[in-house]
Short mmCIF file of C-alpha atoms and ligand atoms in Angstrom, two decimals:
data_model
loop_
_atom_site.label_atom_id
_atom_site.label_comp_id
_atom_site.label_asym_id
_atom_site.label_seq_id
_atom_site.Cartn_x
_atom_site.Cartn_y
_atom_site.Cartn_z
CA UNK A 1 81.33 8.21 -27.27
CA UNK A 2 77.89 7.32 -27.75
CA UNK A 3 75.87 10.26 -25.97
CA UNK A 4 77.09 13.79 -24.78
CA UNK A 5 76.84 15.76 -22.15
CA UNK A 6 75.07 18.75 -23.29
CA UNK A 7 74.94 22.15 -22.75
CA UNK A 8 72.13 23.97 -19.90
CA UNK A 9 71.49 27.34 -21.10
CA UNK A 10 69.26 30.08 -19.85
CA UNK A 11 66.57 31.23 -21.94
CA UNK A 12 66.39 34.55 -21.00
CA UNK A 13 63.38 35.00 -23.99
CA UNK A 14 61.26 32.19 -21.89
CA UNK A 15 62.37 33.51 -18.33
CA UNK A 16 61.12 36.83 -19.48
CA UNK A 17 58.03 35.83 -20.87
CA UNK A 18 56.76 33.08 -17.89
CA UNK A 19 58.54 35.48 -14.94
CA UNK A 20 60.73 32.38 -13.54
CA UNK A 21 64.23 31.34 -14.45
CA UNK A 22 63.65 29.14 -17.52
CA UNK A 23 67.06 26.72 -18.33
CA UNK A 24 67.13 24.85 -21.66
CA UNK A 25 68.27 20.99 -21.62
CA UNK A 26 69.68 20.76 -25.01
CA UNK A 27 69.36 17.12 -25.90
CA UNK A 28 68.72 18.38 -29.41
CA UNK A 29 72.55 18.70 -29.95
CA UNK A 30 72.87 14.70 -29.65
CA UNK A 31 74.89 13.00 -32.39
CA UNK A 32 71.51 11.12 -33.33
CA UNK A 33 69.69 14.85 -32.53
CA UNK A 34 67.29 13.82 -29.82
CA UNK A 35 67.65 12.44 -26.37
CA UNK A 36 66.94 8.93 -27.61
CA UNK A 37 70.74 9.02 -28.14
CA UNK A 38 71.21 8.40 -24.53
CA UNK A 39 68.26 5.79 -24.27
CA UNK A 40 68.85 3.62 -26.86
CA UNK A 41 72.86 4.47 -26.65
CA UNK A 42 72.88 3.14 -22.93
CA UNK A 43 70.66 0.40 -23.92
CA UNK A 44 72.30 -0.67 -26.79
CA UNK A 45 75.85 -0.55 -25.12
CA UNK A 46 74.82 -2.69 -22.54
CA UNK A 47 73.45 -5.56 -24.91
CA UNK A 48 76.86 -5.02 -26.43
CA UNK A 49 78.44 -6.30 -23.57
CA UNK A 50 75.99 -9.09 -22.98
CA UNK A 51 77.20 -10.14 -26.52
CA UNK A 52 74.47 -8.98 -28.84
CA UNK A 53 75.50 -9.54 -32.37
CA UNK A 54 73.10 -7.42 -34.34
CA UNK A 55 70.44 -4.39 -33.04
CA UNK A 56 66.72 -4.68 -34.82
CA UNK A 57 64.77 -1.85 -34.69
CA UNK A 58 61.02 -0.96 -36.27
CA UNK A 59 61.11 2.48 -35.77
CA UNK A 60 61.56 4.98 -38.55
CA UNK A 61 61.92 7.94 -36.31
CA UNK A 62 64.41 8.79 -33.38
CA UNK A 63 64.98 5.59 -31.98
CA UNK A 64 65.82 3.82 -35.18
CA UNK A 65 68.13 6.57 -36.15
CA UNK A 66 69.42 6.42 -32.40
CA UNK A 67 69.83 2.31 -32.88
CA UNK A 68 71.34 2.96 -36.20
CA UNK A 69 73.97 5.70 -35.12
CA UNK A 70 74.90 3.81 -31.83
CA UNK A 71 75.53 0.38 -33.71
CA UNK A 72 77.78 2.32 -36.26
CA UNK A 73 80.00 3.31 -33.07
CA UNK A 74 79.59 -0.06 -31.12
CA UNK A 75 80.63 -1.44 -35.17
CA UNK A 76 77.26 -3.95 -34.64
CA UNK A 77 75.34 -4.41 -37.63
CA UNK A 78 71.82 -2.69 -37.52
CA UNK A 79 68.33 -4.08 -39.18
CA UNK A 80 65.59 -1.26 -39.06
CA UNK A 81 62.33 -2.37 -40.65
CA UNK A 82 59.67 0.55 -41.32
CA UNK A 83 56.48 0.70 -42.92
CA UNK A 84 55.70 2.22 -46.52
CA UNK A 85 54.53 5.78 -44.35
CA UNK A 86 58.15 6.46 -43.07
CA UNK A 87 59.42 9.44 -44.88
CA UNK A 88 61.89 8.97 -47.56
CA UNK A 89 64.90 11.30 -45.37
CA UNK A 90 64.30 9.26 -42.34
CA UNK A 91 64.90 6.37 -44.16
CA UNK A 92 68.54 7.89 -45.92
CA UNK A 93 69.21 9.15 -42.58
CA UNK A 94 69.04 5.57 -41.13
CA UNK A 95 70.61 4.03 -44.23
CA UNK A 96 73.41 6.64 -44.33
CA UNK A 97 74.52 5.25 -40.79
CA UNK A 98 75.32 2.00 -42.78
CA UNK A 99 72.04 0.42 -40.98
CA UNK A 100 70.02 -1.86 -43.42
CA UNK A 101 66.34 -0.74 -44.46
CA UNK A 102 63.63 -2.58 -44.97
CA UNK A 103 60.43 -1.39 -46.10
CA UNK A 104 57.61 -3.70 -44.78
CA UNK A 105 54.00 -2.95 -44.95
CA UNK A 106 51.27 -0.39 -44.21
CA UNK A 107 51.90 0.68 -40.68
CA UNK A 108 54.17 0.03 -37.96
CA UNK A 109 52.00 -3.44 -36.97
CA UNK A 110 53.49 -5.06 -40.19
CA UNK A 111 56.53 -3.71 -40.23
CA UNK A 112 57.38 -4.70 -36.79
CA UNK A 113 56.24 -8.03 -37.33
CA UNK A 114 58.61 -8.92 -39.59
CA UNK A 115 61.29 -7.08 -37.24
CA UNK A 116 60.69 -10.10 -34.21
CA UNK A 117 60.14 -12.64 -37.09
CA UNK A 118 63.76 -11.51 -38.22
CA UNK A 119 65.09 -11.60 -34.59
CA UNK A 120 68.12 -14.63 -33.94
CA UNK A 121 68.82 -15.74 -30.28
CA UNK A 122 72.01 -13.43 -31.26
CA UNK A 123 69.90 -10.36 -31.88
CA UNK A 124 68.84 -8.12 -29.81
CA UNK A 125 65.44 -5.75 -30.41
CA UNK A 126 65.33 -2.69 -29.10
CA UNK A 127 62.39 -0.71 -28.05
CA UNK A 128 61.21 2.59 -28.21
CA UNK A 129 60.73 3.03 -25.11
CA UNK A 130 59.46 0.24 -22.86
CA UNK A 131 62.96 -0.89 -21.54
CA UNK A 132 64.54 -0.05 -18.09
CA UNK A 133 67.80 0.18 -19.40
CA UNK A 134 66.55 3.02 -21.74
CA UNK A 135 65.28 4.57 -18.27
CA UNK A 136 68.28 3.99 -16.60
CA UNK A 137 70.73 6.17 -19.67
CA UNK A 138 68.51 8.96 -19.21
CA UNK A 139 69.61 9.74 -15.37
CA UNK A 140 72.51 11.35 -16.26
CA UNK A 141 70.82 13.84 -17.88
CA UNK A 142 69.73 15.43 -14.45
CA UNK A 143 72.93 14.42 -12.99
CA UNK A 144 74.23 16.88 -15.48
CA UNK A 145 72.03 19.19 -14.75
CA UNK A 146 72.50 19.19 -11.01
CA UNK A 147 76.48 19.25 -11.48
CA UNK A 148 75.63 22.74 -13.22
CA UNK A 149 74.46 24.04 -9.82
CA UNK A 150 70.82 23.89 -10.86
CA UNK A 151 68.03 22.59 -8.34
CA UNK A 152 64.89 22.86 -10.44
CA UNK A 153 61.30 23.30 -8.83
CA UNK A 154 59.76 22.45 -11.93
CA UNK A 155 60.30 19.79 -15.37
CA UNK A 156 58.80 20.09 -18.45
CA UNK A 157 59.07 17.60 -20.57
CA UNK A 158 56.84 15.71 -23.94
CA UNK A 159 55.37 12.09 -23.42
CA UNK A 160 55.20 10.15 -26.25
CA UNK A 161 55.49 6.45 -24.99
CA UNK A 162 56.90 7.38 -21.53
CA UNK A 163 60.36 6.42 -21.66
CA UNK A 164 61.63 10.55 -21.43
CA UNK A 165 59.80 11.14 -18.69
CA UNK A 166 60.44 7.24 -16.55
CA UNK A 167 64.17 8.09 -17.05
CA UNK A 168 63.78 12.00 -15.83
CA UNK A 169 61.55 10.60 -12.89
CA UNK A 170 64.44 8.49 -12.25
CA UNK A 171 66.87 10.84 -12.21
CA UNK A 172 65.18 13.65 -9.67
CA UNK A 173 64.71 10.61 -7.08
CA UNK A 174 68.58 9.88 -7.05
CA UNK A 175 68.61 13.60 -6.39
CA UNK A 176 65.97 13.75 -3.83
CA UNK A 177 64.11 15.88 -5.72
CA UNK A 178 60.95 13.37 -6.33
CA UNK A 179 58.40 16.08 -5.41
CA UNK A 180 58.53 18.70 -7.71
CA UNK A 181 56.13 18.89 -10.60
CA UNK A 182 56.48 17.37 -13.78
CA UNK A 183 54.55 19.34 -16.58
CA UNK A 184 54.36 16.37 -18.80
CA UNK A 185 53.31 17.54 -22.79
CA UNK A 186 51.29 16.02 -25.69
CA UNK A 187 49.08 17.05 -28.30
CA UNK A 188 45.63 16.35 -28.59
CA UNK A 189 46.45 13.43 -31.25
CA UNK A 190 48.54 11.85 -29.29
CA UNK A 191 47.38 12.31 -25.84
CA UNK A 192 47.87 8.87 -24.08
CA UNK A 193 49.13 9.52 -20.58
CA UNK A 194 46.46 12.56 -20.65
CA UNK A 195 43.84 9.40 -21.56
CA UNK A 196 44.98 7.57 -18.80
CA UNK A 197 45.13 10.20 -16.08
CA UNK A 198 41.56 11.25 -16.95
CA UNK A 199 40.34 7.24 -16.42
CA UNK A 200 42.29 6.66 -13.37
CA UNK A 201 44.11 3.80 -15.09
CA UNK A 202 46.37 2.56 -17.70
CA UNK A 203 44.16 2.81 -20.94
CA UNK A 204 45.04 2.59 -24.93
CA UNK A 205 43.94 5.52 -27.48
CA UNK A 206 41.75 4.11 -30.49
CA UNK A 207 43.92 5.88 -32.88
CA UNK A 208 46.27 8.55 -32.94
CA UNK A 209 46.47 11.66 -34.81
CA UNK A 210 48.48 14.69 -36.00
CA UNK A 211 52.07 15.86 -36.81
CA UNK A 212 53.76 15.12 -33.98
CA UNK A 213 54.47 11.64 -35.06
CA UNK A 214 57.05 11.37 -32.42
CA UNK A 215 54.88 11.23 -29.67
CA UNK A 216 51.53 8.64 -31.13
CA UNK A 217 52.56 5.50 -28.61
CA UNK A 218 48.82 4.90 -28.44
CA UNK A 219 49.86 3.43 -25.03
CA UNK A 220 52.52 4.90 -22.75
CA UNK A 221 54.43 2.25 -20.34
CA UNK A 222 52.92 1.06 -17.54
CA UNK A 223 55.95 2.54 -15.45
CA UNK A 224 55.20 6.21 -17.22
CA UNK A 225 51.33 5.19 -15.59
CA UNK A 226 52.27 4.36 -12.64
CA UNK A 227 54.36 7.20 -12.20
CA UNK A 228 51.43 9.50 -12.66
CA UNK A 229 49.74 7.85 -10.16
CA UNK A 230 52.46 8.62 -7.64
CA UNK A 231 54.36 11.85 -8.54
CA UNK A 232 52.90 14.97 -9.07
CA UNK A 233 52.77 14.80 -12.72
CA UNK A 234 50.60 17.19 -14.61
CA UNK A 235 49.30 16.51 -17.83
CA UNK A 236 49.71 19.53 -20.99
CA UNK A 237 48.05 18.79 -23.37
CA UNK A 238 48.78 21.58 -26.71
CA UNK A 239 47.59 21.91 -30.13
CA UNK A 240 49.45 21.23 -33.43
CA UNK A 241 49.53 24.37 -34.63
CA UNK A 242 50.74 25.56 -31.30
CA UNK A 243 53.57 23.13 -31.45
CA UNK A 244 54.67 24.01 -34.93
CA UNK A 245 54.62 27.77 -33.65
CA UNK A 246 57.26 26.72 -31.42
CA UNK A 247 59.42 24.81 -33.24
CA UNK A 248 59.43 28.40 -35.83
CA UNK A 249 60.16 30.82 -32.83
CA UNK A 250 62.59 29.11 -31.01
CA UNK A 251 64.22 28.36 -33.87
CA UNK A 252 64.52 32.02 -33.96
CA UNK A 253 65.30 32.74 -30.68
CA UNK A 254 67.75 30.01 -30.24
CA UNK A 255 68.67 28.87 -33.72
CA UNK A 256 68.42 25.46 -32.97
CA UNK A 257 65.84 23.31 -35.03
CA UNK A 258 63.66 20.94 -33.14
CA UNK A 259 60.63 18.43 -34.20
CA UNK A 260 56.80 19.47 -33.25
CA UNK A 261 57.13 16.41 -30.76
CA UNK A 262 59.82 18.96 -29.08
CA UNK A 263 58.00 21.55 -29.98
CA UNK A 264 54.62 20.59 -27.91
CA UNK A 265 57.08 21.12 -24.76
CA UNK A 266 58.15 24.69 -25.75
CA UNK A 267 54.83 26.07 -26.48
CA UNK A 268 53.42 25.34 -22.92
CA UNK A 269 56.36 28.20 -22.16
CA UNK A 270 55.99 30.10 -25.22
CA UNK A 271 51.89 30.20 -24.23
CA UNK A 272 52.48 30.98 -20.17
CA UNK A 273 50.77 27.82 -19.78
CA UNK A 274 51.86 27.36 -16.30
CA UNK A 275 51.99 29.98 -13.53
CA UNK A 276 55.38 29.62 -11.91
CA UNK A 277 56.81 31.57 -9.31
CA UNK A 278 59.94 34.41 -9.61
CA UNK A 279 62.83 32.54 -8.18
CA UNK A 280 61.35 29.22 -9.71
CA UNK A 281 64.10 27.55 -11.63
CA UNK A 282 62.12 25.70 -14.54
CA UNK A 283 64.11 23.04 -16.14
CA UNK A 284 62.61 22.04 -19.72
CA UNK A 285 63.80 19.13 -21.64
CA UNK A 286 64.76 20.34 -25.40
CA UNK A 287 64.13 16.83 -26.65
CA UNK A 288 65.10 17.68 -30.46
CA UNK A 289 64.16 15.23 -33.20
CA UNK A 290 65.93 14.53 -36.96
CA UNK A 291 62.62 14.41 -38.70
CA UNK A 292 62.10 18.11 -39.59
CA UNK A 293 63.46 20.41 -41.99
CA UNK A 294 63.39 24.15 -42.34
CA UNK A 295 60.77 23.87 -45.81
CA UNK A 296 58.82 21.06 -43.50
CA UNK A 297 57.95 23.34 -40.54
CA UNK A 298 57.02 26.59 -42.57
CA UNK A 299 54.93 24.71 -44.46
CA UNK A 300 53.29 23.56 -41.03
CA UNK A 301 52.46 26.58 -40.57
CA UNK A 302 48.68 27.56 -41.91
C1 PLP B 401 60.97 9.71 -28.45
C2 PLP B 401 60.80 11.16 -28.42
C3 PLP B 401 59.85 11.77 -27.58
C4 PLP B 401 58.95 10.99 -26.67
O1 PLP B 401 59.67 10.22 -25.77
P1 PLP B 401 59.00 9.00 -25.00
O2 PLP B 401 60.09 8.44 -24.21
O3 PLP B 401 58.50 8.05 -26.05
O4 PLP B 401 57.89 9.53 -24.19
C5 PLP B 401 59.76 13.15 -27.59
N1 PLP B 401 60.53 13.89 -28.39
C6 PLP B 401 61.46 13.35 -29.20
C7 PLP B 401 62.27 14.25 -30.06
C8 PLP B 401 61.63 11.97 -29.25
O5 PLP B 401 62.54 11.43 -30.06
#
C-alpha cells in the first residue's frame, strides 16, 4: 500500500480556543510522514503502469523521501540528486529507502540540472508539485474526510508550491463543496501565492527565506494561481517563530511531531487568526514533514 487512509480527529484544544469545531487531517502519520505520500505515491504508481523504469527526483525534502519510499514498494529503482545544503538526515532518510544519492552543487538549480541531464526515455522525473496526477492522489483525502460524516465550512491548509492545496481544491468540487473558504498558509519567507494575490497575477519571489524550507517554491503553479483567482481562497501569511511555536505545542497537545512548513497551518488556529462561527466545522490539513527532530525545533525556539 503506498498511502493510507488516515485518521480525522477532533481537536478539542483548537475547537476550544477558535469557538468552532476544529478536526485534524492527519497526513503526518503517512509512511513517508507528510501528505506528499499520496502525491507523489499516486503519481509515481501511475508512471509504474505506463512502464517507467526508474523515478528521478531533486528534492531533498518530502517529495524525494515520498519518491524514494514509493519506488521501494513499486521495487523501481530511485535517483534523488540534492544540493550540498540538504541536511545530512534527509539525505540517510532517502538513502535508507535504498534510493541512490547524489550530492550535486550549491542549490537546487544545479542539482536539478544534473537530475534531467540524468533522465533516459525510460525514466520518469517527478515533480514537487507541478503535476496533475499529484493533484489528482490528493482527492481522496477529502473523500475520506467526507466518508467520516464531516461537511467542512472551512480548509486550512500551507502553500508551498501549490500542489496541497490544487489537489484539496479538487477534492471539495467532486463534493460540491467548491465555495467554502480556503485559509491557505505561508510564512513571510516564503510567501508566493500571497505575492501573487497581492499583484493580481501569477508572479515569482526574488528569493526566499526562513525555516520553513518546505514551503520556498519561489513560484506556486499556475493551477494553485488560477485557483485563487476563482475560489475564495484567503491568503495567511505567519511568522517563523509563530510556526515553530506550533510545531512545540501541538506536539504537546497531540504528541505528534510535525515540520514548521506544517506548523505555519496550526498557528493561524493556535493564534485565532480567523473568526469562525460556533457550529463551523473547520477542517485543517496536518501536512507533517520528516525533516524535524525534537533537539531541531527547541532549538527553533529563541
Ligand atoms: C510539500 C509540503 C507542503 C507544501 O505543499 P505544496 O503542494 O508544495 O504547496 C507543506 N507541508 C509539507 C509537510 C510538505 O511536505
Amino acid at each position: 500500500m503506498l498511502s493510507i487512509k488516515t485518521p480525522l480527529i477532533q481537536s478539542l484544544v483548537l475547537s476550544q480556543l477558535n469557538q468552532c469545531q476544529v478536526w485534524l487531517k492527519m497526513e503526518a502519520l503517512q509512511a513517508s510522514a507528510s501528505f506528499k505520500q499520496r502525491s507523489i505515491g499516486y503519481a509515481c504508481q501511475k508512471y509504474f503502469e505506463q512502464g517507467a523504469q526508474r523515478f528521478v527526483s531533486s528534492s531533498g525534502g518530502n517529495a524525494g523521501l515520498a519518491v524514494a519510499y514509493t519506488g521501494r514498494q513499486l521495487g523501481v529503482p530511485v535517483t534523488v540528486v540534492v544540493p550540498e545544503t540538504t541536511a545530512q538526515r534527509a539525505q540517510e532518510l532517502i538513502a535508507q529507502q535504498g534510493a541512490e544519492v547524489i550530492v550535486q552543487g550549491a542549490s537546487w538549480v544545479e542539482a536539478n540540472a544534473l537530475a534531467q541531464s540524468l533522465l533516459t526515455p525510460d525514466d520518469v522525473f517527478i515533480h514537487p508539485f507541478d503535476d496533475p496526477l499529484l493533484w489528482d492522489g490528493i482527492i481522496p483525502m477529502i473523500d475520506e474526510v467526507i466518508a467520516a460524516g464531516v461537511v467542512p465550512d472551512a480548509v486550512v491548509l500551507s502553500v508551498g508550491g501549490g500542489s496541497l492545496l490544487s489537489g484539496v481544491v479538487a477534492g471539495l468540487n467532486k463534493h460540491g463543496l467548491g465555495h467554502i473558504p480556503i485559509y491557505a498558509v505561508e510564512t513571510h519567507g516564503t510567501a508566493s501565492l500571497n505575492a501573487s494575490i497581492i499583484a493580481g497575477q501569477h508572479v515569482e519571489l526574488d528569493r526566499v527565506s526562513g525555516i520553513a524550507t518546505t514551503l520556498a517554491a519561489k513560484k506556486v503553479c499556475q493551477n494553485a494561481f488560477d485557483l485563487s483567482q476563482q475560489f475564495d481562497i484567503h491568503s495567511q501569511v505567519v511568522s517563523d517563530q509563530a510556526a515553530v511555536n506550533a510545531c512545540l505545542k501541538f506536539a504537546d497537545d497531540h504528541r505528534i511531531l510535525v515540520e514548521p512548513a506544517c506548523g505555519a497551518t496550526l498557528s493561524v488556529l493556535y493564534d485565532q487568526k480567523i473568526q469562525f462561527k460556533l457550529t463551523d466545522q473547520v477542517l485543517v490539513i496536518v501536512c507533517g514533514g520528516a525533516g524535524i527532530s525534537l533537539k531541531t525545533l527547541q532549538g527553533l525556539n529563541g
